PDB file of C-alpha atoms in Angstrom:
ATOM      1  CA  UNK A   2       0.000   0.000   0.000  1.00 36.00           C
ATOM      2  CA  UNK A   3       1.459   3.475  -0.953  1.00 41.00           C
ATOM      3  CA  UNK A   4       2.545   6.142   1.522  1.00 54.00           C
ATOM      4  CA  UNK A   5      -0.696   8.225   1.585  1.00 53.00           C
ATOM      5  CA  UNK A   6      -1.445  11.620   2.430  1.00 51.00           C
ATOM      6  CA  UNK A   7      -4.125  14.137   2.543  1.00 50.00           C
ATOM      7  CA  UNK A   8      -4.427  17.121   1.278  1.00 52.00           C
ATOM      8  CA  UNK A   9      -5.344  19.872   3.894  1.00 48.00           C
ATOM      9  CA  UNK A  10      -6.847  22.579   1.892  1.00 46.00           C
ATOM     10  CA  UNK A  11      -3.179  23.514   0.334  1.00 44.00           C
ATOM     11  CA  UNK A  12      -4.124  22.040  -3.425  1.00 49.00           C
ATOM     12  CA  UNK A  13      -6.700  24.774  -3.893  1.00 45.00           C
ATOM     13  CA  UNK A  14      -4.680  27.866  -2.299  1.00 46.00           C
ATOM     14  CA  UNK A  15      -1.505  26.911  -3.850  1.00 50.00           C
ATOM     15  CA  UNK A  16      -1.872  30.075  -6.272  1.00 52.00           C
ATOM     16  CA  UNK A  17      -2.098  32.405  -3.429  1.00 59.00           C
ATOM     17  CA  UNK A  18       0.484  30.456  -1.479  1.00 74.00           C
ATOM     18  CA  UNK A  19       3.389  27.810  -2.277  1.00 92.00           C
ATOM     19  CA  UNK A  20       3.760  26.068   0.995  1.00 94.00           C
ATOM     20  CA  UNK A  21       0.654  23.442   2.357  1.00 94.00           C
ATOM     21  CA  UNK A  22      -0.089  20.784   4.961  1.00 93.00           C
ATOM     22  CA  UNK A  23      -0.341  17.099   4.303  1.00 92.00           C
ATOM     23  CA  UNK A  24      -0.974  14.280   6.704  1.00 93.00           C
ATOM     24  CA  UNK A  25       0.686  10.802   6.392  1.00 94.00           C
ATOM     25  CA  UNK A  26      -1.110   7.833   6.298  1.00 93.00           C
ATOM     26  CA  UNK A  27       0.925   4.338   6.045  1.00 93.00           C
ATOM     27  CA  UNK A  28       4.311   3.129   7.223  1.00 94.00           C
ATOM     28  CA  UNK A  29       6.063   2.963   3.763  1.00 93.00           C
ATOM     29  CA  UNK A  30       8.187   6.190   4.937  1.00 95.00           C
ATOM     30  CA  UNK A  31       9.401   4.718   8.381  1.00 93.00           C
ATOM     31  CA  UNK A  32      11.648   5.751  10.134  1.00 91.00           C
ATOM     32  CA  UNK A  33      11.848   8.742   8.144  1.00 92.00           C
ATOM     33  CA  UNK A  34       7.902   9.758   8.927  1.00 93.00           C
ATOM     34  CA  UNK A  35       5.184   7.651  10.912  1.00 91.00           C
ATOM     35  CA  UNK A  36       1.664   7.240  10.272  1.00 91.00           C
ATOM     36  CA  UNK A  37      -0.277  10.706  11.626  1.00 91.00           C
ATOM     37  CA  UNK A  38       3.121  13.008  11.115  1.00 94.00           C
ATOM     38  CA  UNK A  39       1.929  16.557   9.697  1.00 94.00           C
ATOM     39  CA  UNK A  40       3.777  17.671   6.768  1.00 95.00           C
ATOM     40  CA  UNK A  41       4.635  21.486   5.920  1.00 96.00           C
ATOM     41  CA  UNK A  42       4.826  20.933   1.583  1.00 96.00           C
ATOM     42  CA  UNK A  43       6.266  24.222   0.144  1.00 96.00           C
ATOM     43  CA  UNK A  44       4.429  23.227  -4.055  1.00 95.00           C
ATOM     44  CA  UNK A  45       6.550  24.048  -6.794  1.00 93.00           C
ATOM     45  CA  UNK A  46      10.033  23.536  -4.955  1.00 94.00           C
ATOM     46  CA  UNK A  47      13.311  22.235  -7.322  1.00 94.00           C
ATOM     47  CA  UNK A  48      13.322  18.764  -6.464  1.00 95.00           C
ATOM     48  CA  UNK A  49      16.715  17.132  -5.840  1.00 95.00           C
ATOM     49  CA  UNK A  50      17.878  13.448  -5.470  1.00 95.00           C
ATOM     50  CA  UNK A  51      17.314  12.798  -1.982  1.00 95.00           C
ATOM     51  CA  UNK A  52      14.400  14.959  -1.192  1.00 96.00           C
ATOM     52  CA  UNK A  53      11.061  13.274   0.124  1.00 96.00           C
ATOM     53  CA  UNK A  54       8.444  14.476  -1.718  1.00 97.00           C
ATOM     54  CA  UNK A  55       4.662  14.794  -2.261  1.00 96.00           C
ATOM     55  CA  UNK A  56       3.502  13.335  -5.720  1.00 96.00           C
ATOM     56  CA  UNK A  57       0.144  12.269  -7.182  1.00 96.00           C
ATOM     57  CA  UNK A  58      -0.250   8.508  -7.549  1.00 95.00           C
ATOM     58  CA  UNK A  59       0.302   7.766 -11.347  1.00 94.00           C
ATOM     59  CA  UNK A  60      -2.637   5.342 -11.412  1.00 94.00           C
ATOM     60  CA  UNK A  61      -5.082   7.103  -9.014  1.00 93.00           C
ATOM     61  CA  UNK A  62      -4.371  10.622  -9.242  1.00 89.00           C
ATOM     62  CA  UNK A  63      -6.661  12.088  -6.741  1.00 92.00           C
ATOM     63  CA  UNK A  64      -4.410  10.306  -3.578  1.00 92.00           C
ATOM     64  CA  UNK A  65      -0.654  11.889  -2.413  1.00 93.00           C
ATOM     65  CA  UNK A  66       2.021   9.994  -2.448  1.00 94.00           C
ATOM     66  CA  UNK A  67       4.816  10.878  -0.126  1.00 96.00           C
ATOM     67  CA  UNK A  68       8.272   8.974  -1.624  1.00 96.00           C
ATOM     68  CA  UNK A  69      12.098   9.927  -1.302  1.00 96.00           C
ATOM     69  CA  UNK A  70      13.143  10.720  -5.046  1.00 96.00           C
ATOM     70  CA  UNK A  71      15.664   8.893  -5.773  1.00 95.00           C
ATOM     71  CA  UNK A  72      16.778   9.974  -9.319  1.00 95.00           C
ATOM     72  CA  UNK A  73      16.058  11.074 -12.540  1.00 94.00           C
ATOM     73  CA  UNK A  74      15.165   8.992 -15.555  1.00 92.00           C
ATOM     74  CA  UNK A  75      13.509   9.645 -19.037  1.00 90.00           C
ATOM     75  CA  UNK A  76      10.007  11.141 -17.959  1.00 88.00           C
ATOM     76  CA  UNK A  77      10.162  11.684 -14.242  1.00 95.00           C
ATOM     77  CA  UNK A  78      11.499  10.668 -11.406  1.00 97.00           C
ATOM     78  CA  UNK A  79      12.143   7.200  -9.553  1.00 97.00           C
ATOM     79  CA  UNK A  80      10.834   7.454  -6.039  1.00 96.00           C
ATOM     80  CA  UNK A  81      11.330   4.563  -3.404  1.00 95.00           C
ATOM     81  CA  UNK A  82       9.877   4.528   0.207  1.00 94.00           C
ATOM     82  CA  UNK A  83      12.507   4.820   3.178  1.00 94.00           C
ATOM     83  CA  UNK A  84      10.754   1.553   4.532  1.00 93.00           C
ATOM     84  CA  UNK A  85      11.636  -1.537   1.321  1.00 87.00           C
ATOM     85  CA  UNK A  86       9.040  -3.552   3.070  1.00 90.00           C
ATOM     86  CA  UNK A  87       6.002  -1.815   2.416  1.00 89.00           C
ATOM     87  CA  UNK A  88       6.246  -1.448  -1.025  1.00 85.00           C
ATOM     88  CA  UNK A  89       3.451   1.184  -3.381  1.00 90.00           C
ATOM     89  CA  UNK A  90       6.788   3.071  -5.234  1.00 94.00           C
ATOM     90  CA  UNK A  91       8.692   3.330  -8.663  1.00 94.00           C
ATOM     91  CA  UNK A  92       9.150  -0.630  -7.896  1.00 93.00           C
ATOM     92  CA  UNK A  93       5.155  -0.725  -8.743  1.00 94.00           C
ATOM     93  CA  UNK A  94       4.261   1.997 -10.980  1.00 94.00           C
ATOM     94  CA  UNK A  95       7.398   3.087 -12.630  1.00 94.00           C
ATOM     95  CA  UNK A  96       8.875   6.325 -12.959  1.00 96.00           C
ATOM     96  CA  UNK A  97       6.674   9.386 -11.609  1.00 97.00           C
ATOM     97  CA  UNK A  98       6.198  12.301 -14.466  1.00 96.00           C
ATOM     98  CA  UNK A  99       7.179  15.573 -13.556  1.00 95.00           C
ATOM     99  CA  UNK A 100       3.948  16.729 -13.588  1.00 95.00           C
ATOM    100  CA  UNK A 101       2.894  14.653 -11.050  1.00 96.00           C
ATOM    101  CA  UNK A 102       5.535  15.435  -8.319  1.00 96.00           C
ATOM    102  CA  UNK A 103       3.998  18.569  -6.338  1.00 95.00           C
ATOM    103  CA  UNK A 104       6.321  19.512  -4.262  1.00 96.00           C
ATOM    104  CA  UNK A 105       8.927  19.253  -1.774  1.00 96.00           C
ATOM    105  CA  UNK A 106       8.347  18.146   2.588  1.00 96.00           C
ATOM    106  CA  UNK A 107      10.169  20.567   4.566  1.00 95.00           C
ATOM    107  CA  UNK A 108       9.435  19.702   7.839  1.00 94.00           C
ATOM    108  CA  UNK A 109       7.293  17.537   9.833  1.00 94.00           C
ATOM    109  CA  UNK A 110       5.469  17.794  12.712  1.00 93.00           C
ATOM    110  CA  UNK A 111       4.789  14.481  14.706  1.00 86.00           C
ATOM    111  CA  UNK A 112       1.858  14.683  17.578  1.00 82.00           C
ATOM    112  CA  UNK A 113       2.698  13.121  21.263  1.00 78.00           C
ATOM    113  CA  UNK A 114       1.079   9.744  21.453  1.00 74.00           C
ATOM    114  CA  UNK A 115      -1.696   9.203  23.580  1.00 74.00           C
ATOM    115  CA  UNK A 116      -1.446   7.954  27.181  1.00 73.00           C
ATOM    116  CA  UNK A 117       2.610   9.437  27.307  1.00 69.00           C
ATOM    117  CA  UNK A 118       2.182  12.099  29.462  1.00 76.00           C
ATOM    118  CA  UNK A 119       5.275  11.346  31.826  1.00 85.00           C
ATOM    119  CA  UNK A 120       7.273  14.298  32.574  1.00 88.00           C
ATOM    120  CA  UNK A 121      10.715  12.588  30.762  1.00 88.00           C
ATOM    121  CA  UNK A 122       8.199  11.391  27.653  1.00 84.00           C
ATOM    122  CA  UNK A 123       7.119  15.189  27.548  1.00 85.00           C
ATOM    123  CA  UNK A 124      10.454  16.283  27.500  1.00 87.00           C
ATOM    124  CA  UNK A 125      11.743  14.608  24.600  1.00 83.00           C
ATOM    125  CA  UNK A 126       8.586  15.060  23.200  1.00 82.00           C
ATOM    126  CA  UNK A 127       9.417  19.049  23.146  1.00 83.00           C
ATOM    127  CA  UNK A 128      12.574  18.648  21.353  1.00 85.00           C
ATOM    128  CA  UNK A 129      11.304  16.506  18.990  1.00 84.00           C
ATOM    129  CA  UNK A 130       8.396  17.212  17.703  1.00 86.00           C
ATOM    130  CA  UNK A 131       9.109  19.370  15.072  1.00 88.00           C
ATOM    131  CA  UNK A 132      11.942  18.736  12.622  1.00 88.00           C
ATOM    132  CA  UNK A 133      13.467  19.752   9.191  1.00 89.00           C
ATOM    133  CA  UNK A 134      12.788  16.266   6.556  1.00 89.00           C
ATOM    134  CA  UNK A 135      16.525  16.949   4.906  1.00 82.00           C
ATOM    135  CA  UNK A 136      17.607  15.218   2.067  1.00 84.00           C
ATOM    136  CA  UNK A 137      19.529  12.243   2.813  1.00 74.00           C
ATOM    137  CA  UNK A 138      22.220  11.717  -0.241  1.00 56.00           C
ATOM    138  CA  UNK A 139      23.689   8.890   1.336  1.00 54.00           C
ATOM    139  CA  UNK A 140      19.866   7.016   1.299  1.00 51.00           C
ATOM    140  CA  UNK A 141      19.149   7.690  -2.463  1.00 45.00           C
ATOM    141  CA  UNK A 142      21.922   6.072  -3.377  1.00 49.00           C
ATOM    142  CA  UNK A 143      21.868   3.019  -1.065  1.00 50.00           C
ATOM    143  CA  UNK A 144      17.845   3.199  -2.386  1.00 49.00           C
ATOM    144  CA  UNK A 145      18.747   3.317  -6.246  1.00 49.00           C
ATOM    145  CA  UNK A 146      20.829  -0.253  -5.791  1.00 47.00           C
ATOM    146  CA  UNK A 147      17.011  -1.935  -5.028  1.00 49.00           C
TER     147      UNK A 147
END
């Protein structure tokens, strides 16, 4: 099943503004994102090899897709899921068309889990509950050998 994510109203003001708010669905991005994260999308970024990204799904283009890209081949992009066990990436449905790939995940925003409200849980909670989703080089090329 394919990393899934909805769209929070930042399709239809992406002409007034580049940057939107997804929500991930699916573990096909572990560890990188969990099920429930919050994404901050800025549309129209310069994708680069390494960059997690928010696509359309090639064969059902009303769900997001969010997929490390990998590289570029003829027509698109190959994007792989950080987690090779869940599958619903290039390996499926080929390279993604340009056209397709919205934009770019700058950060991501992951909620505190119910029923951890110890003061230490908290506490790392706080420093981690916001962070940048950076490019990892080093992945898309250990990803491109699959």
């Amino acid at each position: 099943m394919p990393e899934l994510s909805q769209e929070t109203g930042a399709e239809r003001g992406r002409a007034a503004t580049p940057f939107g708010l997804a929500e991930v669905t699916g573990p096909s991005m572990v560890p990188t994102l969990r099920h429930g994260d919050q994404l901050v999308v800025r549309y129209g970024a310069k994708v680069r090899a390494g960059d997690v990204v928010v696509l359309r799904h090639p064969f059902q283009q009303d769900l997001l897709v969010v997929k490390r890209a990998v590289e570029r081949r003829d027509g698109g992009w190959w994007v792989l899921g950080d987690n090779a066990y869940a599958g619903g990436d290039s390996t499926d449905y080929g390279t993604v068309p340009d056209d397709l790939v919205l934009g770019k995940v700058l950060l991501r925003y992951r909620a505190i889990g119910s029923g951890q409200r110890s003061p230490l849980v908290v506490a790392r909670w706080a420093l981690t509950a916001v962070r940048p989703v950076l490019s990892d080089r080093s992945a898309s090329r250990r990803l491109r050998a699959r």
